[in-house]
mmCIF file of C-alpha atoms in Angstrom:
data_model
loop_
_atom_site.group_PDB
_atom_site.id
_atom_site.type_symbol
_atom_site.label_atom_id
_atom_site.label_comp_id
_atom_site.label_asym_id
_atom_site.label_seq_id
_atom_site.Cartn_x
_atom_site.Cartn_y
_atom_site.Cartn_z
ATOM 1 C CA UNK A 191 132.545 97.264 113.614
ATOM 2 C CA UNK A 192 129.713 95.065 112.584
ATOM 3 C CA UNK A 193 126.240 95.626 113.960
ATOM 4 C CA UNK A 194 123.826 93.582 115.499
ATOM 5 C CA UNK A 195 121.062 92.296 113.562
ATOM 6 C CA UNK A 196 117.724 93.180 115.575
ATOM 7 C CA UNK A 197 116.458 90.451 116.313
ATOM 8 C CA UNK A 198 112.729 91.273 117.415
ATOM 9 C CA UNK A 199 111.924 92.712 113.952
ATOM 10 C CA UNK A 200 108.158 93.463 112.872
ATOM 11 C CA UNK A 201 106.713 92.289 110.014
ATOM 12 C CA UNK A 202 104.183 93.246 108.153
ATOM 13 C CA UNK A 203 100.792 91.769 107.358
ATOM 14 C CA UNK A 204 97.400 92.755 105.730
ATOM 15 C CA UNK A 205 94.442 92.676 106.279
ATOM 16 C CA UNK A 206 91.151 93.386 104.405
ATOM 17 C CA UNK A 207 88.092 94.728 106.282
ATOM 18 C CA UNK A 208 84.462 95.801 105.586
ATOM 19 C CA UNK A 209 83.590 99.500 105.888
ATOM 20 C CA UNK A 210 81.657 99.106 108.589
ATOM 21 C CA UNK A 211 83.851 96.689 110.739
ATOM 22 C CA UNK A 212 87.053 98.791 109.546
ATOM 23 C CA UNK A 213 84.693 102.285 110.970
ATOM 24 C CA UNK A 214 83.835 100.525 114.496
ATOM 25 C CA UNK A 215 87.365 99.494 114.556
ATOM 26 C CA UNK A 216 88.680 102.919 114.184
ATOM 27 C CA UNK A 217 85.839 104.384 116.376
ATOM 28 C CA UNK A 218 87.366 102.365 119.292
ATOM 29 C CA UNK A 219 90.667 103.389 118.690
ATOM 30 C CA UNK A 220 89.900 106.806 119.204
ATOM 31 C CA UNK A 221 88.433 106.278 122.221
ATOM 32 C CA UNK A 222 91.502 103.920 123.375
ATOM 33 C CA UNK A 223 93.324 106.525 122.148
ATOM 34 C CA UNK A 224 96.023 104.652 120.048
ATOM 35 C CA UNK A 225 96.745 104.511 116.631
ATOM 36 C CA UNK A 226 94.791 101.043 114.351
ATOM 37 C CA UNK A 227 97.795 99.309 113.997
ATOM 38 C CA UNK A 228 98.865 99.007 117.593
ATOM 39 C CA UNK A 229 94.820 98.815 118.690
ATOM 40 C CA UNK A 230 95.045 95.478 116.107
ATOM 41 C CA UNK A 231 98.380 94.272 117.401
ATOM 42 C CA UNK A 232 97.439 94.606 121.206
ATOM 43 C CA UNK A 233 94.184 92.526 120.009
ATOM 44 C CA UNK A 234 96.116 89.647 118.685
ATOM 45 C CA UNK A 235 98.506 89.470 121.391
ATOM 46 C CA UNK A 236 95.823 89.404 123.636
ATOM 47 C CA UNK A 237 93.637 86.590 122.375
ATOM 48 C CA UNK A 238 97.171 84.276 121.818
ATOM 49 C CA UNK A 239 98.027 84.786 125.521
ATOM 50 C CA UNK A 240 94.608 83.754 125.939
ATOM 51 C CA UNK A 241 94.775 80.814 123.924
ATOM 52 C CA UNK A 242 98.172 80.148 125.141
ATOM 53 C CA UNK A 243 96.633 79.466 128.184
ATOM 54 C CA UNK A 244 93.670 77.513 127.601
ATOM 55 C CA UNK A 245 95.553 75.437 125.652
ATOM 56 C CA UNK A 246 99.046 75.103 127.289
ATOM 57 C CA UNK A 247 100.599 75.379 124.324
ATOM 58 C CA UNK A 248 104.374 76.121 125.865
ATOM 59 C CA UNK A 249 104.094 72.656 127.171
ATOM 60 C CA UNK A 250 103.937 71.938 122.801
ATOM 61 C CA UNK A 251 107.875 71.267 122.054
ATOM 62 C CA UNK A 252 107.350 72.893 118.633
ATOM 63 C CA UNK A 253 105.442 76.336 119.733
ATOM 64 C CA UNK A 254 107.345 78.994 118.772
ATOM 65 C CA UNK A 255 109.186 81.015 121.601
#
């Protein structure tokens, strides 16, 4: 029986920081309490729905779904 490929995978990216940016970041994580990597991935999903809709980009017939 053949599985199904997942296909929502994550990839992985990096990312360099400063010491101090990289300290405030983590700084507001603990008070969010969630871990950097899902602090940073809740950031950028927020600020592409955002520009999502300033910008109508699902009218776009190339934008990624």
């Amino acid at each position: 029986m053949e599985e199904k490929q997942k296909t929502n995978k994550s990839e992985i990216i990096s990312i360099r920081l400063d010491t101090v940016t990289k300290n405030k970041l983590a700084y507001i994580c603990e008070l969010e309490y969630r871990p950097m990597a899902l602090h940073i991935r809740k950031i950028i999903e927020d600020y592409i729905n955002t520009y999502e809709s300033e910008n109508s980009l699902w009218q776009k017939g190339d934008y990624p779904n």
